[in-house]
Every structure is written in C-alpha cells, then in structure tokens.
Coordinates of N, CA and C and ligand atoms in Angstrom, one line a residue:
X1 N -35.9 -1.4 0.6 CA -34.7 -2.1 0.3 C -33.7 -1.9 1.5
X2 N -33.0 -3.0 1.8 CA -32.0 -2.9 2.9 C -30.8 -2.0 2.4
X3 N -30.1 -1.5 3.4 CA -28.9 -0.7 3.1 C -28.0 -1.5 2.2
X4 N -27.8 -2.8 2.5 CA -26.9 -3.6 1.8 C -27.4 -3.8 0.3
X5 N -28.7 -4.0 0.2 CA -29.3 -4.2 -1.2 C -29.1 -2.9 -2.0
X6 N -29.2 -1.7 -1.3 CA -29.0 -0.4 -2.0 C -27.6 -0.3 -2.4
X7 N -26.7 -0.8 -1.6 CA -25.2 -0.7 -2.0 C -25.0 -1.6 -3.2
X8 N -25.5 -2.8 -3.1 CA -25.3 -3.7 -4.2 C -25.9 -3.2 -5.5
X9 N -27.1 -2.6 -5.4 CA -27.7 -2.0 -6.6 C -26.9 -0.8 -7.1
X10 N -26.3 -0.1 -6.2 CA -25.5 1.1 -6.6 C -24.2 0.6 -7.3
X11 N -23.7 -0.5 -6.9 CA -22.5 -1.1 -7.6 C -22.9 -1.5 -9.0
X12 N -24.1 -2.1 -9.1 CA -24.5 -2.6 -10.5 C -24.9 -1.4 -11.4
X13 N -25.5 -0.4 -10.8 CA -25.9 0.7 -11.8 C -24.8 1.8 -11.9
X14 N -23.7 1.7 -11.1 CA -22.6 2.6 -11.3 C -22.7 3.8 -10.4
X15 N -23.8 4.0 -9.6 CA -23.8 5.1 -8.7 C -22.9 4.9 -7.6
X16 N -22.4 3.7 -7.3 CA -21.2 3.5 -6.4 C -20.1 3.0 -7.3
X17 N -19.0 3.7 -7.3 CA -17.8 3.3 -8.1 C -16.8 2.5 -7.3
X18 N -16.3 1.5 -7.9 CA -15.2 0.7 -7.2 C -13.9 1.2 -7.8
X19 N -13.1 1.8 -6.9 CA -11.8 2.3 -7.3 C -10.7 1.3 -6.9
X20 N -9.8 0.9 -7.8 CA -8.8 0.0 -7.4 C -7.6 0.9 -6.9
X21 N -7.2 0.7 -5.6 CA -6.1 1.5 -5.0 C -4.8 0.7 -5.1
X22 N -4.8 -0.4 -5.9 CA -3.7 -1.4 -5.9 C -2.8 -1.1 -7.1
X23 N -1.5 -1.2 -6.8 CA -0.5 -1.1 -7.9 C -0.3 -2.4 -8.6
X24 N -0.1 -2.5 -9.9 CA 0.1 -3.8 -10.5 C 1.3 -4.4 -10.0
X25 N 1.3 -5.8 -9.9 CA 2.4 -6.5 -9.3 C 3.2 -7.3 -10.4
X26 N 4.4 -6.9 -10.5 CA 5.3 -7.5 -11.5 C 6.8 -7.4 -11.1
X27 N 7.7 -7.9 -11.9 CA 9.1 -7.9 -11.5 C 9.7 -6.5 -11.4
X28 N 9.0 -5.5 -11.9 CA 9.5 -4.1 -11.8 C 8.9 -3.4 -10.6
X29 N 8.0 -4.0 -9.9 CA 7.4 -3.3 -8.8 C 8.4 -2.9 -7.7
X30 N 8.4 -1.6 -7.3 CA 9.5 -1.2 -6.4 C 9.4 -2.0 -5.1
X31 N 10.6 -2.2 -4.5 CA 10.6 -2.9 -3.2 C 11.6 -2.0 -2.3
X32 N 11.4 -2.3 -1.0 CA 12.3 -1.6 0.0 C 13.7 -2.2 -0.1
X33 N 14.7 -1.3 -0.1 CA 16.1 -1.8 0.0 C 16.7 -1.4 1.3
X34 N 17.2 -2.4 2.1 CA 17.8 -2.1 3.4 C 19.3 -2.1 3.2
X35 N 20.1 -1.6 4.2 CA 21.5 -1.6 4.2 C 22.0 -3.1 3.9
X36 N 23.1 -3.3 3.2 CA 23.5 -4.6 2.7 C 23.7 -5.6 3.8
X37 N 24.0 -5.2 5.0 CA 24.3 -6.2 6.0 C 23.0 -6.8 6.6
X38 N 21.8 -6.3 6.2 CA 20.6 -6.8 6.7 C 19.9 -7.7 5.7
X39 N 18.9 -8.5 6.2 CA 18.1 -9.3 5.3 C 17.4 -8.5 4.3
X40 N 17.2 -9.1 3.1 CA 16.6 -8.3 2.0 C 15.3 -9.0 1.5
X41 N 14.3 -8.2 1.2 CA 13.1 -8.7 0.6 C 13.3 -9.0 -0.9
X42 N 12.5 -10.0 -1.4 CA 12.6 -10.4 -2.8 C 11.7 -9.6 -3.7
X43 N 12.2 -9.3 -4.9 CA 11.3 -8.8 -5.9 C 10.2 -9.8 -6.3
X44 N 9.2 -9.4 -6.9 CA 8.1 -10.3 -7.4 C 8.6 -10.9 -8.7
X45 N 8.5 -12.2 -8.7 CA 8.9 -12.9 -10.0 C 7.8 -14.0 -10.3
X46 N 7.6 -14.3 -11.5 CA 6.7 -15.3 -12.0 C 7.6 -16.4 -12.6
X47 N 7.2 -17.7 -12.3 CA 7.9 -18.9 -12.9 C 6.8 -19.7 -13.5
X48 N 6.9 -19.8 -14.8 CA 5.9 -20.5 -15.6 C 5.9 -22.0 -15.3
X49 N 4.7 -22.5 -15.0 CA 4.6 -24.0 -14.8 C 4.3 -24.7 -16.1
X50 N 3.3 -24.1 -16.8 CA 2.9 -24.6 -18.1 C 2.0 -23.6 -18.8
X51 N 2.0 -23.6 -20.1 CA 1.2 -22.6 -20.9 C 0.7 -23.3 -22.1
X52 N -0.3 -24.1 -21.9 CA -1.0 -24.8 -23.1 C 0.0 -25.6 -23.9
X53 N 0.9 -26.3 -23.2 CA 2.0 -26.9 -23.9 C 2.3 -28.3 -23.3
X54 N 3.4 -28.9 -23.6 CA 3.7 -30.3 -23.2 C 3.6 -30.4 -21.7
X55 N 3.8 -29.3 -20.9 CA 3.8 -29.4 -19.5 C 2.4 -29.3 -18.9
X56 N 1.5 -29.0 -19.8 CA 0.1 -28.9 -19.4 C -0.7 -28.4 -20.6
X57 N -1.3 -29.3 -21.3 CA -1.8 -28.9 -22.7 C -2.9 -27.9 -22.7
X58 N -3.8 -27.9 -21.7 CA -5.0 -27.0 -21.7 C -4.9 -25.9 -20.7
X59 N -3.8 -25.8 -20.0 CA -3.9 -24.8 -18.9 C -2.5 -24.0 -18.8
X60 N -2.7 -22.8 -18.3 CA -1.6 -21.8 -18.0 C -1.6 -21.5 -16.6
X61 N -0.4 -21.6 -15.9 CA -0.3 -21.2 -14.5 C 1.1 -21.0 -14.2
X62 N 1.3 -20.3 -13.1 CA 2.7 -19.9 -12.6 C 2.9 -20.2 -11.2
X63 N 4.1 -20.4 -10.8 CA 4.5 -20.1 -9.4 C 4.9 -18.7 -9.3
X64 N 4.8 -18.1 -8.1 CA 5.4 -16.8 -7.9 C 6.2 -16.7 -6.7
X65 N 7.2 -15.8 -6.7 CA 8.1 -15.6 -5.6 C 8.0 -14.2 -5.2
X66 N 8.0 -13.9 -4.0 CA 8.0 -12.5 -3.6 C 8.1 -12.4 -2.0
X67 N 8.4 -11.2 -1.6 CA 8.4 -10.9 -0.1 C 6.9 -10.6 0.3
X68 N 6.7 -10.7 1.6 CA 5.3 -10.4 2.1 C 5.1 -8.9 1.9
X69 N 6.1 -8.1 1.9 CA 6.0 -6.6 1.9 C 6.4 -6.1 0.5
X70 N 5.8 -6.6 -0.5 CA 6.1 -6.2 -1.9 C 4.9 -5.5 -2.5
X71 N 5.1 -4.4 -3.2 CA 4.0 -3.7 -3.9 C 2.9 -3.2 -2.9
X72 N 1.7 -3.1 -3.4 CA 0.6 -2.7 -2.5 C 0.5 -3.8 -1.5
X73 N 0.7 -3.6 -0.2 CA 0.7 -4.6 0.8 C 0.2 -4.2 2.1
X74 N -0.1 -5.1 3.0 CA -0.6 -4.9 4.3 C 0.4 -5.3 5.4
X75 N 0.6 -4.4 6.3 CA 1.5 -4.6 7.4 C 0.7 -5.1 8.6
X76 N 0.9 -6.3 9.1 CA 0.2 -6.8 10.3 C 0.9 -6.3 11.5
X77 N 0.2 -6.3 12.7 CA 0.9 -5.8 13.9 C 2.2 -6.5 14.2
X78 N 2.3 -7.8 13.9 CA 3.5 -8.6 14.3 C 4.7 -8.3 13.4
X79 N 4.5 -7.4 12.4 CA 5.6 -7.0 11.5 C 6.7 -6.3 12.4
X80 N 6.2 -5.6 13.4 CA 7.2 -4.8 14.2 C 7.4 -5.3 15.6
X81 N 8.5 -5.1 16.2 CA 8.8 -5.7 17.5 C 7.8 -5.2 18.5
X82 N 7.3 -3.9 18.3 CA 6.3 -3.4 19.3 C 5.0 -4.1 19.2
X83 N 4.7 -4.9 18.2 CA 3.5 -5.6 18.0 C 3.7 -7.1 18.0
X84 N 4.9 -7.6 18.4 CA 5.3 -9.0 18.2 C 4.3 -10.0 18.8
X85 N 3.6 -9.6 19.8 CA 2.6 -10.5 20.5 C 1.2 -10.3 20.0
X86 N 1.0 -9.4 19.0 CA -0.3 -9.2 18.5 C -0.5 -10.0 17.2
X87 N -1.6 -9.7 16.5 CA -2.0 -10.6 15.4 C -1.0 -10.7 14.3
X88 N -0.9 -12.0 13.7 CA -0.2 -12.1 12.4 C -1.3 -11.8 11.3
X89 N -0.8 -11.8 10.1 CA -1.7 -11.4 9.0 C -2.9 -12.3 8.9
X90 N -2.8 -13.6 9.2 CA -3.9 -14.5 9.1 C -4.9 -14.3 10.3
X91 N -4.5 -13.7 11.3 CA -5.3 -13.5 12.5 C -6.1 -12.2 12.6
X92 N -5.8 -11.3 11.7 CA -6.5 -10.0 11.7 C -7.9 -10.3 11.4
X93 N -8.9 -9.9 12.2 CA -10.3 -10.2 12.0 C -10.8 -9.6 10.7
X94 N -11.6 -10.3 9.9 CA -12.1 -9.8 8.7 C -12.9 -8.5 8.9
X95 N -13.5 -8.4 10.0 CA -14.3 -7.2 10.3 C -13.5 -6.0 10.4
X96 N -12.2 -6.2 10.6 CA -11.2 -5.0 10.7 C -10.4 -4.8 9.4
X97 N -10.9 -5.5 8.3 CA -10.3 -5.2 7.0 C -11.1 -4.2 6.2
X98 N -12.3 -4.0 6.6 CA -13.2 -3.1 5.9 C -13.6 -1.9 6.8
X99 N -13.6 -0.7 6.3 CA -14.0 0.4 7.1 C -14.2 1.7 6.3
X100 N -14.7 2.7 7.0 CA -14.7 4.0 6.4 C -13.3 4.5 6.1
X101 N -13.2 5.3 5.0 CA -11.9 5.8 4.6 C -12.0 7.4 4.6
X102 N -10.9 8.0 5.0 CA -10.7 9.4 4.9 C -9.3 9.7 4.3
X103 N -9.2 10.8 3.6 CA -8.0 11.2 2.9 C -7.4 12.5 3.5
X104 N -6.2 12.4 3.9 CA -5.4 13.6 4.2 C -4.5 13.9 3.1
X105 N -4.7 15.1 2.5 CA -4.0 15.4 1.2 C -2.9 16.4 1.5
X106 N -1.6 16.0 1.3 CA -0.5 16.9 1.4 C 0.3 16.9 0.1
X107 N -0.4 16.7 -1.1 CA 0.2 16.6 -2.4 C 1.1 17.9 -2.6
X108 N 0.5 19.1 -2.3 CA 1.2 20.3 -2.6 C 2.5 20.4 -1.8
X109 N 2.4 20.1 -0.5 CA 3.6 20.2 0.4 C 4.7 19.2 -0.1
X110 N 4.3 18.0 -0.5 CA 5.3 17.0 -0.9 C 5.9 17.4 -2.3
X111 N 5.1 18.0 -3.1 CA 5.7 18.5 -4.4 C 6.8 19.5 -4.1
X112 N 6.6 20.3 -3.1 CA 7.7 21.3 -2.7 C 8.8 20.7 -1.9
X113 N 8.5 19.6 -1.2 CA 9.5 19.0 -0.3 C 9.3 17.5 -0.2
X114 N 10.0 16.7 -0.9 CA 9.8 15.2 -0.8 C 9.9 14.6 0.5
X115 N 10.6 15.3 1.4 CA 10.8 14.8 2.8 C 9.7 15.3 3.7
X116 N 8.7 15.9 3.2 CA 7.6 16.4 4.0 C 7.0 15.4 5.0
X117 N 6.9 15.7 6.2 CA 6.2 14.8 7.2 C 5.0 15.5 7.8
X118 N 4.0 14.7 7.9 CA 2.7 15.2 8.5 C 2.9 15.5 9.9
X119 N 2.4 16.6 10.4 CA 2.6 17.1 11.8 C 1.3 17.0 12.6
X120 N 1.4 17.1 13.9 CA 0.2 17.1 14.7 C -0.7 18.3 14.3
X121 N -0.1 19.4 14.0 CA -0.9 20.6 13.6 C -1.7 20.2 12.3
X122 N -1.1 19.5 11.4 CA -1.8 19.1 10.2 C -3.0 18.3 10.5
X123 N -2.8 17.3 11.4 CA -4.0 16.5 11.8 C -5.0 17.3 12.5
X124 N -4.6 18.1 13.4 CA -5.6 19.0 14.1 C -6.4 19.9 13.1
X125 N -5.7 20.4 12.1 CA -6.3 21.2 11.1 C -7.3 20.4 10.3
X126 N -6.9 19.2 9.9 CA -7.8 18.3 9.2 C -9.1 18.0 10.0
X127 N -8.9 17.7 11.3 CA -10.0 17.4 12.2 C -10.9 18.6 12.4
X128 N -10.3 19.8 12.5 CA -11.1 21.0 12.6 C -12.0 21.2 11.4
X129 N -11.6 20.8 10.2 CA -12.4 20.9 9.0 C -13.3 19.8 8.8
X130 N -13.0 18.6 9.2 CA -13.7 17.4 8.8 C -14.3 16.6 10.0
X131 N -13.9 16.9 11.2 CA -14.3 16.1 12.4 C -13.2 15.2 12.8
X132 N -13.3 14.5 13.9 CA -12.2 13.6 14.4 C -12.0 12.5 13.4
X133 N -10.7 12.0 13.3 CA -10.5 10.9 12.5 C -11.4 9.8 12.9
X134 N -12.2 9.2 12.0 CA -13.3 8.3 12.4 C -12.9 7.0 13.0
X135 N -13.7 6.5 14.0 CA -13.4 5.2 14.6 C -13.4 4.2 13.5
X136 N -12.4 3.3 13.6 CA -12.3 2.1 12.7 C -12.1 2.5 11.2
X137 N -11.5 3.7 11.0 CA -11.3 4.2 9.6 C -9.9 3.8 9.1
X138 N -9.9 3.6 7.8 CA -8.6 3.7 7.1 C -8.3 5.1 6.8
X139 N -7.1 5.6 7.3 CA -6.7 7.0 7.0 C -5.7 6.9 5.8
X140 N -6.0 7.5 4.7 CA -5.2 7.5 3.5 C -4.4 8.8 3.4
X141 N -3.1 8.7 3.3 CA -2.2 9.8 3.3 C -1.8 10.1 1.8
X142 N -2.5 11.0 1.2 CA -2.3 11.3 -0.2 C -1.1 12.3 -0.4
X143 N -0.2 11.8 -1.1 CA 1.1 12.6 -1.3 C 1.4 12.9 -2.8
X144 N 0.7 12.2 -3.7 CA 1.1 12.2 -5.1 C 2.2 11.3 -5.5
X145 N 2.8 10.6 -4.5 CA 4.0 9.8 -4.8 C 3.8 8.7 -5.7
X146 N 2.6 8.2 -5.8 CA 2.3 7.1 -6.7 C 2.6 7.4 -8.2
X147 N 2.7 8.7 -8.5 CA 3.1 9.0 -9.9 C 4.5 8.4 -10.3
X148 N 5.3 8.1 -9.3 CA 6.6 7.6 -9.6 C 6.7 6.0 -9.5
X149 N 5.5 5.4 -9.3 CA 5.5 4.0 -9.0 C 6.0 3.0 -10.1
X150 N 6.1 3.5 -11.3 CA 6.6 2.7 -12.4 C 8.1 2.9 -12.6
X151 N 8.8 3.7 -11.7 CA 10.2 4.0 -11.9 C 10.8 3.8 -10.5
X152 N 11.3 2.6 -10.2 CA 11.8 2.3 -8.9 C 12.9 3.3 -8.3
X153 N 13.7 3.8 -9.2 CA 14.7 4.8 -8.7 C 14.1 6.1 -8.3
X154 N 13.2 6.6 -9.1 CA 12.5 7.8 -8.7 C 11.6 7.6 -7.5
X155 N 11.0 6.4 -7.4 CA 10.1 6.1 -6.3 C 10.9 6.1 -5.0
X156 N 12.1 5.5 -5.0 CA 13.0 5.5 -3.8 C 13.6 6.9 -3.5
X157 N 13.9 7.7 -4.6 CA 14.4 9.0 -4.5 C 15.6 9.1 -3.6
X158 N 16.5 8.2 -3.7 CA 17.7 8.2 -2.8 C 18.9 8.9 -3.3
X159 N 19.6 9.5 -2.3 CA 20.9 10.1 -2.6 C 21.9 9.5 -1.5
X160 N 23.1 10.1 -1.4 CA 24.1 9.6 -0.5 C 23.6 9.6 1.0
X161 N 22.5 10.3 1.3 CA 22.0 10.4 2.6 C 20.8 9.4 2.8
X162 N 20.4 8.7 1.8 CA 19.3 7.8 1.9 C 18.1 8.2 1.1
X163 N 17.0 7.5 1.2 CA 15.8 7.9 0.5 C 15.1 9.2 1.0
X164 N 14.5 9.9 0.0 CA 13.7 11.1 0.4 C 12.3 10.9 -0.1
X165 N 11.5 10.4 0.8 CA 10.0 10.3 0.5 C 9.2 10.7 1.7
X166 N 8.0 11.1 1.5 CA 7.2 11.7 2.6 C 6.8 10.7 3.7
X167 N 6.4 11.2 4.9 CA 5.9 10.4 5.9 C 5.2 11.2 7.0
X168 N 5.5 10.7 8.3 CA 4.8 11.3 9.4 C 5.9 11.6 10.5
X169 N 5.7 12.7 11.2 CA 6.6 13.0 12.3 C 6.4 12.0 13.4
X170 N 7.4 11.8 14.3 CA 7.2 11.0 15.5 C 6.1 11.5 16.3
X171 N 6.0 12.8 16.5 CA 4.9 13.4 17.3 C 3.5 13.1 16.7
X172 N 3.4 13.2 15.4 CA 2.1 12.9 14.8 C 1.8 11.4 14.8
X173 N 2.8 10.6 14.7 CA 2.5 9.1 14.8 C 2.0 8.8 16.2
X174 N 2.6 9.4 17.2 CA 2.2 9.2 18.6 C 0.8 9.7 18.8
X175 N 0.5 10.8 18.2 CA -0.8 11.4 18.4 C -1.9 10.5 17.8
X176 N -1.6 9.9 16.6 CA -2.5 9.0 16.0 C -2.7 7.7 16.8
X177 N -1.5 7.2 17.2 CA -1.6 5.9 18.0 C -2.3 6.0 19.3
X178 N -2.2 7.2 20.0 CA -2.7 7.3 21.3 C -4.1 8.0 21.4
X179 N -4.5 8.8 20.3 CA -5.7 9.6 20.4 C -6.8 9.2 19.4
X180 N -6.5 8.1 18.6 CA -7.5 7.7 17.6 C -7.7 6.2 17.7
X181 N -8.8 5.8 17.1 CA -9.2 4.4 17.1 C -9.3 4.0 15.6
X182 N -8.3 4.4 14.8 CA -8.3 4.1 13.4 C -7.9 2.6 13.2
X183 N -8.3 2.1 12.0 CA -7.8 0.7 11.6 C -6.4 0.8 11.2
X184 N -6.0 1.8 10.4 CA -4.7 1.8 9.9 C -4.4 3.0 9.0
X185 N -3.2 3.0 8.6 CA -2.6 4.1 7.9 C -2.2 3.7 6.5
X186 N -2.7 4.3 5.5 CA -2.4 3.9 4.1 C -1.6 5.0 3.4
X187 N -0.6 4.6 2.6 CA 0.3 5.6 2.0 C 0.5 5.2 0.5
X188 N 1.1 6.1 -0.2 CA 1.5 5.9 -1.6 C 2.9 5.4 -1.8
X189 N 3.7 5.5 -0.7 CA 5.1 5.2 -0.8 C 5.4 3.8 -0.5
X190 N 6.7 3.4 -0.5 CA 7.1 2.0 -0.4 C 6.8 1.4 1.0
X191 N 6.8 2.3 2.0 CA 6.4 1.9 3.4 C 5.7 3.1 4.1
X192 N 5.1 2.8 5.3 CA 4.3 3.8 5.9 C 5.2 4.9 6.5
X193 N 6.5 4.7 6.7 CA 7.3 5.7 7.3 C 8.0 6.5 6.1
X194 N 8.5 7.7 6.5 CA 9.2 8.5 5.6 C 10.5 7.9 5.2
X195 N 11.1 8.2 4.0 CA 12.3 7.7 3.6 C 13.4 7.9 4.6
X196 N 13.4 9.0 5.3 CA 14.5 9.4 6.2 C 14.2 8.9 7.7
X197 N 13.2 8.1 7.9 CA 12.7 7.7 9.2 C 13.6 6.8 10.0
X198 N 14.6 6.3 9.3 CA 15.6 5.5 10.1 C 16.4 6.4 11.1
X199 N 16.4 7.7 10.8 CA 17.1 8.6 11.7 C 16.2 9.4 12.6
X200 N 14.9 9.1 12.6 CA 14.0 9.7 13.5 C 14.1 9.2 14.9
X201 N 13.6 9.9 15.9 CA 13.6 9.4 17.3 C 12.1 9.3 17.8
X202 N 11.6 8.1 17.9 CA 12.2 6.8 17.6 C 12.3 6.6 16.1
X203 N 13.2 5.7 15.6 CA 13.2 5.3 14.2 C 11.9 4.7 13.8
X204 N 11.5 4.9 12.5 CA 10.3 4.3 11.9 C 9.1 4.5 12.9
X205 N 8.7 5.7 13.2 CA 7.7 5.9 14.2 C 6.3 5.3 13.8
X206 N 6.0 5.4 12.5 CA 4.7 4.8 12.1 C 4.7 3.3 12.4
X207 N 5.7 2.6 12.0 CA 5.8 1.2 12.3 C 5.7 0.9 13.8
X208 N 6.6 1.6 14.5 CA 6.7 1.3 16.0 C 5.4 1.6 16.7
X209 N 4.8 2.7 16.4 CA 3.7 3.1 17.2 C 2.4 2.5 16.7
X210 N 2.2 2.4 15.4 CA 0.9 1.9 14.9 C 0.8 0.4 15.1
X211 N 1.9 -0.4 14.8 CA 1.9 -1.8 15.0 C 1.7 -2.1 16.5
X212 N 2.4 -1.4 17.3 CA 2.3 -1.6 18.8 C 0.9 -1.3 19.3
X213 N 0.1 -0.4 18.6 CA -1.2 -0.1 19.0 C -2.3 -0.9 18.2
X214 N -1.9 -2.0 17.6 CA -2.8 -2.9 16.9 C -3.4 -2.2 15.7
X215 N -2.7 -1.3 15.1 CA -3.2 -0.6 13.9 C -2.3 -1.2 12.7
X216 N -2.9 -1.1 11.5 CA -2.3 -1.7 10.3 C -1.7 -0.7 9.4
X217 N -0.9 -1.2 8.5 CA -0.4 -0.3 7.4 C -0.8 -0.8 6.0
X218 N -1.0 0.1 5.1 CA -1.2 -0.2 3.7 C -0.3 0.7 2.9
X219 N 0.4 0.1 2.0 CA 1.5 0.8 1.2 C 1.3 0.8 -0.3
X220 N 2.0 1.6 -0.9 CA 2.0 1.7 -2.4 C 0.6 1.8 -3.0
X221 N -0.2 2.6 -2.4 CA -1.6 2.8 -2.9 C -1.5 3.7 -4.1
X222 N -2.5 3.5 -5.0 CA -2.7 4.4 -6.1 C -4.1 5.0 -6.1
X223 N -4.3 5.9 -7.0 CA -5.6 6.5 -7.2 C -6.2 7.2 -6.0
X224 N -5.4 7.6 -5.1 CA -6.0 8.3 -3.9 C -6.7 9.6 -4.4
X225 N -6.3 10.2 -5.5 CA -6.9 11.4 -6.0 C -8.4 11.1 -6.4
X226 N -8.8 9.9 -6.5 CA -10.2 9.5 -6.9 C -11.0 9.2 -5.6
X227 N -10.4 9.3 -4.4 CA -11.1 9.0 -3.2 C -11.4 10.4 -2.5
X228 N -12.7 10.6 -2.1 CA -13.0 11.9 -1.5 C -12.4 12.0 -0.1
X229 N -12.4 13.2 0.4 CA -11.8 13.4 1.8 C -12.5 12.6 2.8
X230 N -13.8 12.5 2.7 CA -14.6 11.6 3.6 C -15.7 10.9 2.8
X231 N -16.2 9.8 3.3 CA -17.4 9.2 2.7 C -17.1 7.9 1.9
X232 N -15.9 7.5 1.7 CA -15.6 6.3 1.0 C -15.5 5.1 2.0
X233 N -15.6 3.9 1.4 CA -15.4 2.7 2.2 C -14.2 2.0 1.6
X234 N -13.3 1.5 2.4 CA -12.1 0.8 1.8 C -12.1 -0.7 2.3
X235 N -11.8 -1.6 1.4 CA -11.7 -3.0 1.7 C -10.3 -3.4 1.4
X236 N -9.6 -3.9 2.4 CA -8.2 -4.3 2.2 C -8.2 -5.8 2.4
X237 N -7.6 -6.5 1.4 CA -7.7 -8.0 1.4 C -6.3 -8.7 1.3
X238 N -5.6 -8.7 2.4 CA -4.3 -9.5 2.4 C -4.6 -11.0 2.4
X239 N -3.6 -11.7 1.9 CA -3.7 -13.2 2.0 C -3.5 -13.6 3.4
X240 N -4.3 -14.6 3.9 CA -4.1 -15.1 5.3 C -2.9 -16.0 5.5
X241 N -1.7 -15.5 5.3 CA -0.5 -16.3 5.5 C -0.3 -16.6 7.0
X242 N -0.4 -17.9 7.3 CA -0.3 -18.3 8.7 C 1.1 -17.9 9.2
X243 N 1.2 -17.2 10.3 CA 2.4 -16.7 10.9 C 3.0 -15.5 10.1
X244 N 2.3 -15.1 9.1 CA 2.9 -14.0 8.2 C 2.8 -12.7 8.9
X245 N 3.7 -11.8 8.4 CA 3.8 -10.4 9.0 C 3.2 -9.4 8.1
X246 N 2.6 -9.9 6.9 CA 2.0 -9.0 6.0 C 1.7 -9.8 4.7
X247 N 1.2 -9.1 3.7 CA 0.9 -9.8 2.5 C 0.7 -8.7 1.4
X248 N 1.1 -9.1 0.2 CA 0.5 -8.3 -0.9 C -1.0 -8.3 -0.8
X249 N -1.6 -7.2 -1.2 CA -3.0 -6.9 -0.8 C -3.7 -6.2 -1.9
X250 N -4.9 -6.6 -2.2 CA -5.8 -5.9 -3.1 C -6.6 -4.9 -2.2
X251 N -6.5 -3.6 -2.6 CA -7.2 -2.6 -1.8 C -8.2 -1.9 -2.7
X252 N -9.5 -1.9 -2.4 CA -10.5 -1.4 -3.2 C -11.3 -0.3 -2.3
X253 N -11.6 0.8 -3.0 CA -12.4 1.8 -2.4 C -13.8 1.9 -3.1
X254 N -14.9 2.0 -2.3 CA -16.2 2.2 -2.8 C -16.5 3.7 -2.6
X255 N -16.8 4.3 -3.7 CA -17.0 5.8 -3.7 C -18.3 6.1 -4.4
X256 N -19.1 7.0 -3.7 CA -20.4 7.4 -4.3 C -20.2 8.3 -5.5
X257 N -21.0 8.1 -6.5 CA -21.0 9.0 -7.7 C -20.0 8.5 -8.7
Ligands
MN1 MN1 5.5 -3.4 5.0

C-alpha cells in the first residue's frame, strides 16, 4: 500500500484523527480593535437571502460580511508592509498550505503572566529537546488562550495600557525569521503578535519579520492541546481572495492515534 493509501485508510479506520483547530465563526467571534483614528475590521455577520420561503421556496442561504482577518484566519505575506511585494492570499502556493506541525507549549508561563513572550532561549530549549524547527513546518504556539475565545473582553484582556495577551519577543521573532525555514506561525490569540507588541522595537515583530520573510500567520487556533509536540500534519485552507491580505481559514491537524 502506498503511503497515501495508508494515510487514507488511517483516516477511515480512525487511527489517524482529524482535529479541527478552527474557532466557530459568528457575530460574537472576537476581532482586533485598533485605535479609533485607524481603519477598523468588521465583525462577522450573516444576512439571510432566503430560508424555504417566498424569497426562495426550497433553499436556505446567506450573504456574509466580515474582515479578511476575522476569527481563525491566515495572514498572507502582503498583509504587512515588509511583505508588500510578496504573495497575496490567492498566490500562496497550495504546496505551502500543508506541512508538518510542531507545538511549543507555554501554557504554564502564560497562566502566570498573560504578557508572556517567547524568547530565543525558549526556542533553543525546545530545539535541544526536539531537534531544529522542521523545514516547511507550521509552528503552533500553545498558550491556553483559546479558553477565552467565547468571551471577547476576556480574549482581548485590555486595560488602560492596552491588551495583555501572549506573543513573541522581537529577538525571538528575528531568530525564527532568519534561522528557520518554517511555513508560518500559529497562535491561539487574536493576532500573531503579543497584545502589547505595538510598543515593541520594532512594533509587531511577528508581522514585520515573518511576513517580510515570506512566512505566514495563523490565528485564533483551538484544540492545540490535542496536537502532539511533533508528528502532526496541518492543513491550512484560506479562501483564494484575489489581491487579498488574508482570509478566514479552516485549519485541520492530522494526528496519529
Ligand atoms: Mn491577521
């Protein structure tokens, strides 16, 4: 049997589990709020076209309105000025939407400090235990933050100084951008950067460095506790919006056992 036939058989018999890493998409899905003088993204809304009624007797369907960066979504390289000449979301090669996945777990650190940021030392410690961050891998940053995903206020965790959610230090973002060949960085929070990253040097280092290095972002992931440290395969499927900077995205993990 070919490897692919074995995989298909494993999906059918349940020895390979498909884990949905996607948050449900609805009008209460948390979105990023920017300072009021800046452009704002839209919440997800449904507008009913017909529902087995005078407007369409046998069918139900909706229009929907949303931002590209709503809910579990994909950041394409052109989302950031550092990647403005790189791929839009429709141009990202399909071969680069699927890859091995690894998990870096800082749940305990984030429980103690919601502003916790991954350091270069953390990455080197992970690599000492598990080997180098694999080529063409999705690196999933497990923080436990998805437990707040149904409560937008708690999810943002903002006070007078801004949001307090975990992320990556500028030094660690630079290390990943320059020393790895990963596909992208996946997080449980509203964006790939820490809540306080507007004040980092440079600001929003994950966006600036990963997009500029042709790496992608995945946000608002769930169920990372069900993904092993190494050995899973992740499929990220954004809509191919022509000229788009990202898209809501179904993200699935294939896990053995
Ligand atoms: Mn985004």
